[in-house]
Amino acid sequence: QVQLVESGGGLVQPGGSLRLSCAASGSIASIKAMGWYRQAPGKERELVALIASGGGTTYQDSVKGRFTVSRDSAKNTVYLQMNSLRPEDTAVYYCFLAASLAGYWGQGTQVTVSS
């Protein structure tokens, strides 16, 4: 069983920063990629950023230049540094892990950008 534990969400003013963390534990045969999705009220879940096992990264266009995804492979942990936050970044952020045979989701952490 794989568990993903997220932390770092909260309330921040526009222009502020937050750092999300997601630690994976359990029987993980082979991690292909880890990253983050988000879901705002009334909208579908969307990709924010992914980092592959080889280090390659993918970002949603709206977060390029503001968000940075990184990982600590030794700790099976992925991070999302979010800078210059905007109200439209408000959402529940979900950690995602793609393994050889399955994908796994975290429970979600709320990020609210508001003055």
mmCIF file of N, CA, C and O in Angstrom, residues 12-101:
data_model
loop_
_atom_site.group_PDB
_atom_site.id
_atom_site.type_symbol
_atom_site.label_atom_id
_atom_site.label_comp_id
_atom_site.label_asym_id
_atom_site.label_seq_id
_atom_site.Cartn_x
_atom_site.Cartn_y
_atom_site.Cartn_z
ATOM 1 N N VAL A 12 -2.672 32.654 1.813
ATOM 2 C CA VAL A 12 -1.590 33.588 1.498
ATOM 3 C C VAL A 12 -2.160 34.741 0.689
ATOM 4 O O VAL A 12 -3.151 34.578 -0.042
ATOM 5 N N GLN A 13 -1.552 35.906 0.823
ATOM 6 C CA GLN A 13 -1.990 37.065 0.060
ATOM 7 C C GLN A 13 -1.476 36.991 -1.382
ATOM 8 O O GLN A 13 -0.455 36.349 -1.649
ATOM 9 N N PRO A 14 -2.159 37.646 -2.295
ATOM 10 C CA PRO A 14 -1.657 37.699 -3.683
ATOM 11 C C PRO A 14 -0.222 38.214 -3.725
ATOM 12 O O PRO A 14 0.124 39.179 -3.018
ATOM 13 N N GLY A 15 0.582 37.555 -4.547
ATOM 14 C CA GLY A 15 1.991 37.892 -4.630
ATOM 15 C C GLY A 15 2.869 37.125 -3.666
ATOM 16 O O GLY A 15 4.096 37.181 -3.758
ATOM 17 N N GLY A 16 2.249 36.402 -2.751
ATOM 18 C CA GLY A 16 2.998 35.656 -1.757
ATOM 19 C C GLY A 16 3.477 34.312 -2.258
ATOM 20 O O GLY A 16 3.300 33.954 -3.440
ATOM 21 N N SER A 17 4.088 33.552 -1.353
ATOM 22 C CA SER A 17 4.674 32.261 -1.693
ATOM 23 C C SER A 17 4.237 31.187 -0.706
ATOM 24 O O SER A 17 3.953 31.484 0.454
ATOM 25 N N LEU A 18 4.211 29.970 -1.203
ATOM 26 C CA LEU A 18 3.984 28.787 -0.377
ATOM 27 C C LEU A 18 4.824 27.658 -0.938
ATOM 28 O O LEU A 18 5.115 27.631 -2.145
ATOM 29 N N ARG A 19 5.159 26.706 -0.075
ATOM 30 C CA ARG A 19 5.877 25.516 -0.513
ATOM 31 C C ARG A 19 5.115 24.293 -0.047
ATOM 32 O O ARG A 19 4.899 24.104 1.150
ATOM 33 N N LEU A 20 4.707 23.470 -1.003
ATOM 34 C CA LEU A 20 4.023 22.221 -0.697
ATOM 35 C C LEU A 20 5.029 21.076 -0.690
ATOM 36 O O LEU A 20 5.980 21.067 -1.478
ATOM 37 N N SER A 21 4.776 20.114 0.188
ATOM 38 C CA SER A 21 5.604 18.911 0.253
ATOM 39 C C SER A 21 4.710 17.687 0.200
ATOM 40 O O SER A 21 3.572 17.718 0.668
ATOM 41 N N CYS A 22 5.226 16.614 -0.361
ATOM 42 C CA CYS A 22 4.490 15.354 -0.426
ATOM 43 C C CYS A 22 5.485 14.209 -0.251
ATOM 44 O O CYS A 22 6.379 14.034 -1.076
ATOM 45 N N ALA A 23 5.297 13.455 0.825
ATOM 46 C CA ALA A 23 6.171 12.326 1.120
ATOM 47 C C ALA A 23 5.445 11.023 0.840
ATOM 48 O O ALA A 23 4.324 10.819 1.317
ATOM 49 N N ALA A 24 6.079 10.165 0.058
ATOM 50 C CA ALA A 24 5.503 8.868 -0.283
ATOM 51 C C ALA A 24 6.116 7.784 0.588
ATOM 52 O O ALA A 24 7.318 7.784 0.852
ATOM 53 N N SER A 25 5.280 6.843 1.017
ATOM 54 C CA SER A 25 5.754 5.711 1.809
ATOM 55 C C SER A 25 4.998 4.461 1.396
ATOM 56 O O SER A 25 3.945 4.539 0.777
ATOM 57 N N GLY A 26 5.558 3.318 1.766
ATOM 58 C CA GLY A 26 4.908 2.064 1.436
ATOM 59 C C GLY A 26 5.664 1.290 0.381
ATOM 60 O O GLY A 26 6.826 1.553 0.102
ATOM 61 N N SER A 27 4.971 0.350 -0.229
ATOM 62 C CA SER A 27 5.594 -0.533 -1.222
ATOM 63 C C SER A 27 5.553 0.131 -2.596
ATOM 64 O O SER A 27 4.587 0.014 -3.330
ATOM 65 N N ILE A 28 6.623 0.806 -2.929
ATOM 66 C CA ILE A 28 6.703 1.513 -4.203
ATOM 67 C C ILE A 28 7.722 0.805 -5.070
ATOM 68 O O ILE A 28 8.923 0.883 -4.833
ATOM 69 N N ALA A 29 7.241 0.099 -6.073
ATOM 70 C CA ALA A 29 8.136 -0.725 -6.883
ATOM 71 C C ALA A 29 9.068 0.141 -7.732
ATOM 72 O O ALA A 29 10.280 -0.053 -7.728
ATOM 73 N N SER A 30 8.508 1.081 -8.426
ATOM 74 C CA SER A 30 9.322 1.925 -9.297
ATOM 75 C C SER A 30 8.553 3.206 -9.586
ATOM 76 O O SER A 30 7.469 3.159 -10.157
ATOM 77 N N ILE A 31 9.118 4.323 -9.181
ATOM 78 C CA ILE A 31 8.454 5.611 -9.396
ATOM 79 C C ILE A 31 8.814 6.139 -10.776
ATOM 80 O O ILE A 31 9.986 6.315 -11.097
ATOM 81 N N LYS A 32 7.807 6.384 -11.583
ATOM 82 C CA LYS A 32 8.016 6.951 -12.905
ATOM 83 C C LYS A 32 8.000 8.472 -12.871
ATOM 84 O O LYS A 32 8.731 9.131 -13.607
ATOM 85 N N ALA A 33 7.107 9.025 -12.041
ATOM 86 C CA ALA A 33 6.999 10.479 -11.936
ATOM 87 C C ALA A 33 6.235 10.818 -10.667
ATOM 88 O O ALA A 33 5.470 10.003 -10.141
ATOM 89 N N MET A 34 6.462 12.018 -10.177
ATOM 90 C CA MET A 34 5.681 12.568 -9.069
ATOM 91 C C MET A 34 5.340 14.005 -9.409
ATOM 92 O O MET A 34 6.043 14.653 -10.202
ATOM 93 N N GLY A 35 4.262 14.490 -8.812
ATOM 94 C CA GLY A 35 3.927 15.872 -9.098
ATOM 95 C C GLY A 35 2.649 16.301 -8.440
ATOM 96 O O GLY A 35 2.225 15.724 -7.435
ATOM 97 N N TRP A 36 2.057 17.332 -9.028
ATOM 98 C CA TRP A 36 0.912 17.998 -8.413
ATOM 99 C C TRP A 36 -0.178 18.295 -9.437
ATOM 100 O O TRP A 36 0.109 18.726 -10.569
ATOM 101 N N TYR A 37 -1.402 18.066 -9.016
ATOM 102 C CA TYR A 37 -2.603 18.499 -9.718
ATOM 103 C C TYR A 37 -3.362 19.437 -8.786
ATOM 104 O O TYR A 37 -3.085 19.485 -7.588
ATOM 105 N N ARG A 38 -4.330 20.146 -9.315
ATOM 106 C CA ARG A 38 -5.187 20.986 -8.485
ATOM 107 C C ARG A 38 -6.613 20.977 -9.008
ATOM 108 O O ARG A 38 -6.849 20.724 -10.193
ATOM 109 N N GLN A 39 -7.519 21.261 -8.102
ATOM 110 C CA GLN A 39 -8.933 21.315 -8.471
ATOM 111 C C GLN A 39 -9.589 22.476 -7.749
ATOM 112 O O GLN A 39 -9.629 22.502 -6.511
ATOM 113 N N ALA A 40 -10.075 23.414 -8.516
ATOM 114 C CA ALA A 40 -10.798 24.550 -7.970
ATOM 115 C C ALA A 40 -12.284 24.221 -7.936
ATOM 116 O O ALA A 40 -12.750 23.350 -8.689
ATOM 117 N N PRO A 41 -13.056 24.902 -7.103
ATOM 118 C CA PRO A 41 -14.495 24.624 -7.015
ATOM 119 C C PRO A 41 -15.182 24.757 -8.368
ATOM 120 O O PRO A 41 -14.992 25.755 -9.078
ATOM 121 N N GLY A 42 -15.953 23.737 -8.731
ATOM 122 C CA GLY A 42 -16.687 23.770 -9.984
ATOM 123 C C GLY A 42 -15.875 23.492 -11.216
ATOM 124 O O GLY A 42 -16.388 23.576 -12.337
ATOM 125 N N LYS A 43 -14.594 23.161 -11.032
ATOM 126 C CA LYS A 43 -13.725 22.886 -12.173
ATOM 127 C C LYS A 43 -13.151 21.478 -12.083
ATOM 128 O O LYS A 43 -13.151 20.853 -11.029
ATOM 129 N N GLU A 44 -12.635 21.012 -13.231
ATOM 130 C CA GLU A 44 -12.027 19.698 -13.268
ATOM 131 C C GLU A 44 -10.604 19.752 -12.686
ATOM 132 O O GLU A 44 -9.961 20.806 -12.665
ATOM 133 N N ARG A 45 -10.135 18.609 -12.242
ATOM 134 C CA ARG A 45 -8.759 18.512 -11.752
ATOM 135 C C ARG A 45 -7.808 18.708 -12.935
ATOM 136 O O ARG A 45 -8.018 18.168 -14.017
ATOM 137 N N GLU A 46 -6.759 19.491 -12.712
ATOM 138 C CA GLU A 46 -5.834 19.805 -13.786
ATOM 139 C C GLU A 46 -4.392 19.642 -13.331
ATOM 140 O O GLU A 46 -4.067 19.807 -12.151
ATOM 141 N N LEU A 47 -3.547 19.317 -14.297
ATOM 142 C CA LEU A 47 -2.126 19.180 -14.013
ATOM 143 C C LEU A 47 -1.525 20.534 -13.664
ATOM 144 O O LEU A 47 -1.799 21.533 -14.331
ATOM 145 N N VAL A 48 -0.686 20.549 -12.634
ATOM 146 C CA VAL A 48 0.083 21.740 -12.304
ATOM 147 C C VAL A 48 1.536 21.550 -12.722
ATOM 148 O O VAL A 48 2.076 22.326 -13.498
ATOM 149 N N ALA A 49 2.158 20.492 -12.202
ATOM 150 C CA ALA A 49 3.561 20.246 -12.516
ATOM 151 C C ALA A 49 3.910 18.796 -12.212
ATOM 152 O O ALA A 49 3.386 18.223 -11.250
ATOM 153 N N LEU A 50 4.784 18.227 -13.024
ATOM 154 C CA LEU A 50 5.268 16.869 -12.827
ATOM 155 C C LEU A 50 6.771 16.851 -12.983
ATOM 156 O O LEU A 50 7.329 17.624 -13.778
ATOM 157 N N ILE A 51 7.429 15.936 -12.251
ATOM 158 C CA ILE A 51 8.848 15.695 -12.436
ATOM 159 C C ILE A 51 9.041 14.199 -12.627
ATOM 160 O O ILE A 51 8.586 13.387 -11.815
ATOM 161 N N ALA A 52 9.671 13.842 -13.725
ATOM 162 C CA ALA A 52 9.877 12.434 -14.056
ATOM 163 C C ALA A 52 11.095 11.875 -13.329
ATOM 164 O O ALA A 52 11.920 12.631 -12.799
ATOM 165 N N SER A 53 11.211 10.561 -13.348
ATOM 166 C CA SER A 53 12.322 9.925 -12.647
ATOM 167 C C SER A 53 13.664 10.364 -13.203
ATOM 168 O O SER A 53 14.661 10.423 -12.471
ATOM 169 N N GLY A 54 13.680 10.720 -14.474
ATOM 170 C CA GLY A 54 14.924 11.188 -15.079
ATOM 171 C C GLY A 54 15.200 12.657 -14.841
ATOM 172 O O GLY A 54 16.259 13.169 -15.240
ATOM 173 N N GLY A 55 14.264 13.343 -14.183
ATOM 174 C CA GLY A 55 14.465 14.751 -13.845
ATOM 175 C C GLY A 55 13.737 15.734 -14.740
ATOM 176 O O GLY A 55 13.697 16.927 -14.446
ATOM 177 N N GLY A 56 13.176 15.253 -15.844
ATOM 178 C CA GLY A 56 12.441 16.144 -16.719
ATOM 179 C C GLY A 56 11.181 16.666 -16.046
ATOM 180 O O GLY A 56 10.563 15.974 -15.243
ATOM 181 N N THR A 57 10.820 17.903 -16.366
ATOM 182 C CA THR A 57 9.664 18.532 -15.742
ATOM 183 C C THR A 57 8.642 18.989 -16.774
ATOM 184 O O THR A 57 8.982 19.287 -17.923
ATOM 185 N N THR A 58 7.395 19.032 -16.335
ATOM 186 C CA THR A 58 6.286 19.517 -17.147
ATOM 187 C C THR A 58 5.467 20.462 -16.291
ATOM 188 O O THR A 58 5.184 20.153 -15.132
ATOM 189 N N TYR A 59 5.085 21.600 -16.868
ATOM 190 C CA TYR A 59 4.289 22.589 -16.151
ATOM 191 C C TYR A 59 3.075 23.004 -16.961
ATOM 192 O O TYR A 59 3.120 23.086 -18.193
ATOM 193 N N GLN A 60 2.021 23.312 -16.240
ATOM 194 C CA GLN A 60 0.892 23.985 -16.874
ATOM 195 C C GLN A 60 1.356 25.384 -17.279
ATOM 196 O O GLN A 60 2.125 26.034 -16.551
ATOM 197 N N ASP A 61 0.879 25.853 -18.418
ATOM 198 C CA ASP A 61 1.342 27.146 -18.929
ATOM 199 C C ASP A 61 1.140 28.285 -17.930
ATOM 200 O O ASP A 61 1.983 29.176 -17.809
ATOM 201 N N SER A 62 0.043 28.270 -17.192
ATOM 202 C CA SER A 62 -0.284 29.391 -16.316
ATOM 203 C C SER A 62 0.652 29.494 -15.107
ATOM 204 O O SER A 62 0.679 30.537 -14.438
ATOM 205 N N VAL A 63 1.428 28.456 -14.823
ATOM 206 C CA VAL A 63 2.308 28.499 -13.655
ATOM 207 C C VAL A 63 3.784 28.578 -14.035
ATOM 208 O O VAL A 63 4.644 28.713 -13.149
ATOM 209 N N LYS A 64 4.075 28.495 -15.326
ATOM 210 C CA LYS A 64 5.475 28.564 -15.767
ATOM 211 C C LYS A 64 6.104 29.885 -15.332
ATOM 212 O O LYS A 64 5.525 30.946 -15.485
ATOM 213 N N GLY A 65 7.312 29.783 -14.782
ATOM 214 C CA GLY A 65 8.014 30.967 -14.302
ATOM 215 C C GLY A 65 7.644 31.361 -12.889
ATOM 216 O O GLY A 65 8.307 32.213 -12.292
ATOM 217 N N ARG A 66 6.586 30.774 -12.337
ATOM 218 C CA ARG A 66 6.166 31.086 -10.966
ATOM 219 C C ARG A 66 6.310 29.894 -10.031
ATOM 220 O O ARG A 66 6.635 30.065 -8.853
ATOM 221 N N PHE A 67 6.042 28.701 -10.525
ATOM 222 C CA PHE A 67 6.091 27.484 -9.716
ATOM 223 C C PHE A 67 7.299 26.649 -10.124
ATOM 224 O O PHE A 67 7.673 26.612 -11.309
ATOM 225 N N THR A 68 7.862 25.950 -9.137
ATOM 226 C CA THR A 68 8.979 25.039 -9.405
ATOM 227 C C THR A 68 8.739 23.725 -8.692
ATOM 228 O O THR A 68 8.518 23.710 -7.475
ATOM 229 N N VAL A 69 8.778 22.645 -9.459
ATOM 230 C CA VAL A 69 8.638 21.309 -8.875
ATOM 231 C C VAL A 69 10.034 20.708 -8.721
ATOM 232 O O VAL A 69 10.890 20.866 -9.600
ATOM 233 N N SER A 70 10.251 20.049 -7.592
ATOM 234 C CA SER A 70 11.538 19.406 -7.340
ATOM 235 C C SER A 70 11.305 18.154 -6.513
ATOM 236 O O SER A 70 10.187 17.899 -6.054
ATOM 237 N N ARG A 71 12.352 17.368 -6.332
ATOM 238 C CA ARG A 71 12.180 16.123 -5.596
ATOM 239 C C ARG A 71 13.447 15.780 -4.836
ATOM 240 O O ARG A 71 14.542 16.217 -5.161
ATOM 241 N N ASP A 72 13.243 14.958 -3.807
ATOM 242 C CA ASP A 72 14.337 14.331 -3.083
ATOM 243 C C ASP A 72 14.106 12.832 -3.238
ATOM 244 O O ASP A 72 13.275 12.244 -2.545
ATOM 245 N N SER A 73 14.816 12.224 -4.172
ATOM 246 C CA SER A 73 14.574 10.813 -4.486
ATOM 247 C C SER A 73 14.863 9.908 -3.303
ATOM 248 O O SER A 73 14.190 8.892 -3.109
ATOM 249 N N ALA A 74 15.851 10.256 -2.505
ATOM 250 C CA ALA A 74 16.203 9.429 -1.357
ATOM 251 C C ALA A 74 15.075 9.365 -0.340
ATOM 252 O O ALA A 74 14.927 8.376 0.378
ATOM 253 N N LYS A 75 14.271 10.438 -0.296
ATOM 254 C CA LYS A 75 13.167 10.498 0.662
ATOM 255 C C LYS A 75 11.810 10.254 0.003
ATOM 256 O O LYS A 75 10.782 10.347 0.669
ATOM 257 N N ASN A 76 11.819 9.959 -1.301
ATOM 258 C CA ASN A 76 10.547 9.788 -2.038
ATOM 259 C C ASN A 76 9.618 10.969 -1.783
ATOM 260 O O ASN A 76 8.422 10.795 -1.524
ATOM 261 N N THR A 77 10.167 12.158 -1.853
ATOM 262 C CA THR A 77 9.412 13.374 -1.552
ATOM 263 C C THR A 77 9.467 14.330 -2.745
ATOM 264 O O THR A 77 10.520 14.488 -3.367
ATOM 265 N N VAL A 78 8.331 14.931 -3.025
ATOM 266 C CA VAL A 78 8.250 15.929 -4.088
ATOM 267 C C VAL A 78 7.790 17.248 -3.475
ATOM 268 O O VAL A 78 7.017 17.260 -2.511
ATOM 269 N N TYR A 79 8.302 18.345 -4.035
ATOM 270 C CA TYR A 79 7.988 19.677 -3.528
ATOM 271 C C TYR A 79 7.405 20.533 -4.646
ATOM 272 O O TYR A 79 7.677 20.314 -5.825
ATOM 273 N N LEU A 80 6.627 21.516 -4.255
ATOM 274 C CA LEU A 80 6.145 22.514 -5.197
ATOM 275 C C LEU A 80 6.343 23.882 -4.572
ATOM 276 O O LEU A 80 5.640 24.232 -3.617
ATOM 277 N N GLN A 81 7.310 24.619 -5.081
ATOM 278 C CA GLN A 81 7.536 25.993 -4.636
ATOM 279 C C GLN A 81 6.669 26.901 -5.488
ATOM 280 O O GLN A 81 6.807 26.921 -6.721
ATOM 281 N N MET A 82 5.778 27.633 -4.830
ATOM 282 C CA MET A 82 4.836 28.490 -5.540
ATOM 283 C C MET A 82 5.106 29.943 -5.166
ATOM 284 O O MET A 82 4.974 30.321 -3.999
ATOM 285 N N ASN A 83 5.504 30.723 -6.151
ATOM 286 C CA ASN A 83 5.775 32.138 -5.955
ATOM 287 C C ASN A 83 4.795 32.981 -6.759
ATOM 288 O O ASN A 83 4.122 32.482 -7.666
ATOM 289 N N SER A 84 4.729 34.258 -6.434
ATOM 290 C CA SER A 84 3.848 35.193 -7.151
ATOM 291 C C SER A 84 2.430 34.628 -7.274
ATOM 292 O O SER A 84 1.837 34.635 -8.361
ATOM 293 N N LEU A 85 1.922 34.139 -6.178
ATOM 294 C CA LEU A 85 0.608 33.502 -6.194
ATOM 295 C C LEU A 85 -0.496 34.486 -6.545
ATOM 296 O O LEU A 85 -0.445 35.668 -6.173
ATOM 297 N N ARG A 86 -1.493 33.958 -7.257
ATOM 298 C CA ARG A 86 -2.628 34.758 -7.729
ATOM 299 C C ARG A 86 -3.920 34.170 -7.166
ATOM 300 O O ARG A 86 -3.982 32.973 -6.858
ATOM 301 N N PRO A 87 -4.965 34.959 -7.084
ATOM 302 C CA PRO A 87 -6.245 34.406 -6.610
ATOM 303 C C PRO A 87 -6.703 33.196 -7.423
ATOM 304 O O PRO A 87 -7.312 32.273 -6.860
ATOM 305 N N GLU A 88 -6.408 33.185 -8.701
ATOM 306 C CA GLU A 88 -6.828 32.056 -9.546
ATOM 307 C C GLU A 88 -6.034 30.774 -9.273
ATOM 308 O O GLU A 88 -6.365 29.718 -9.818
ATOM 309 N N ASP A 89 -5.014 30.848 -8.423
ATOM 310 C CA ASP A 89 -4.305 29.646 -8.001
ATOM 311 C C ASP A 89 -5.015 28.939 -6.847
ATOM 312 O O ASP A 89 -4.598 27.851 -6.433
ATOM 313 N N THR A 90 -6.048 29.569 -6.320
ATOM 314 C CA THR A 90 -6.805 28.967 -5.221
ATOM 315 C C THR A 90 -7.423 27.650 -5.659
ATOM 316 O O THR A 90 -8.139 27.586 -6.666
ATOM 317 N N ALA A 91 -7.131 26.596 -4.909
ATOM 318 C CA ALA A 91 -7.615 25.256 -5.252
ATOM 319 C C ALA A 91 -7.164 24.276 -4.171
ATOM 320 O O ALA A 91 -6.349 24.626 -3.303
ATOM 321 N N VAL A 92 -7.689 23.072 -4.261
ATOM 322 C CA VAL A 92 -7.122 21.969 -3.504
ATOM 323 C C VAL A 92 -6.024 21.354 -4.367
ATOM 324 O O VAL A 92 -6.266 21.004 -5.530
ATOM 325 N N TYR A 93 -4.849 21.239 -3.809
ATOM 326 C CA TYR A 93 -3.692 20.698 -4.525
ATOM 327 C C TYR A 93 -3.481 19.248 -4.106
ATOM 328 O O TYR A 93 -3.400 18.946 -2.907
ATOM 329 N N TYR A 94 -3.378 18.382 -5.109
ATOM 330 C CA TYR A 94 -3.231 16.949 -4.872
ATOM 331 C C TYR A 94 -1.866 16.481 -5.351
ATOM 332 O O TYR A 94 -1.465 16.759 -6.493
ATOM 333 N N CYS A 95 -1.200 15.739 -4.505
ATOM 334 C CA CYS A 95 0.038 15.076 -4.893
ATOM 335 C C CYS A 95 -0.302 13.837 -5.715
ATOM 336 O O CYS A 95 -1.302 13.146 -5.433
ATOM 337 N N PHE A 96 0.515 13.544 -6.700
ATOM 338 C CA PHE A 96 0.308 12.383 -7.560
ATOM 339 C C PHE A 96 1.619 11.636 -7.735
ATOM 340 O O PHE A 96 2.674 12.261 -7.908
ATOM 341 N N LEU A 97 1.546 10.317 -7.682
ATOM 342 C CA LEU A 97 2.713 9.468 -7.914
ATOM 343 C C LEU A 97 2.350 8.445 -8.975
ATOM 344 O O LEU A 97 1.359 7.729 -8.829
ATOM 345 N N ALA A 98 3.163 8.401 -10.020
ATOM 346 C CA ALA A 98 2.982 7.407 -11.074
ATOM 347 C C ALA A 98 4.036 6.325 -10.881
ATOM 348 O O ALA A 98 5.235 6.594 -11.013
ATOM 349 N N ALA A 99 3.578 5.108 -10.570
ATOM 350 C CA ALA A 99 4.485 3.983 -10.402
ATOM 351 C C ALA A 99 4.361 3.065 -11.616
ATOM 352 O O ALA A 99 3.612 3.344 -12.544
ATOM 353 N N SER A 100 5.081 1.961 -11.584
ATOM 354 C CA SER A 100 5.112 1.066 -12.746
ATOM 355 C C SER A 100 3.736 0.533 -13.110
ATOM 356 O O SER A 100 3.381 0.446 -14.280
ATOM 357 N N LEU A 101 2.959 0.189 -12.088
ATOM 358 C CA LEU A 101 1.688 -0.496 -12.342
ATOM 359 C C LEU A 101 0.461 0.303 -11.941
ATOM 360 O O LEU A 101 -0.660 -0.118 -12.247
#
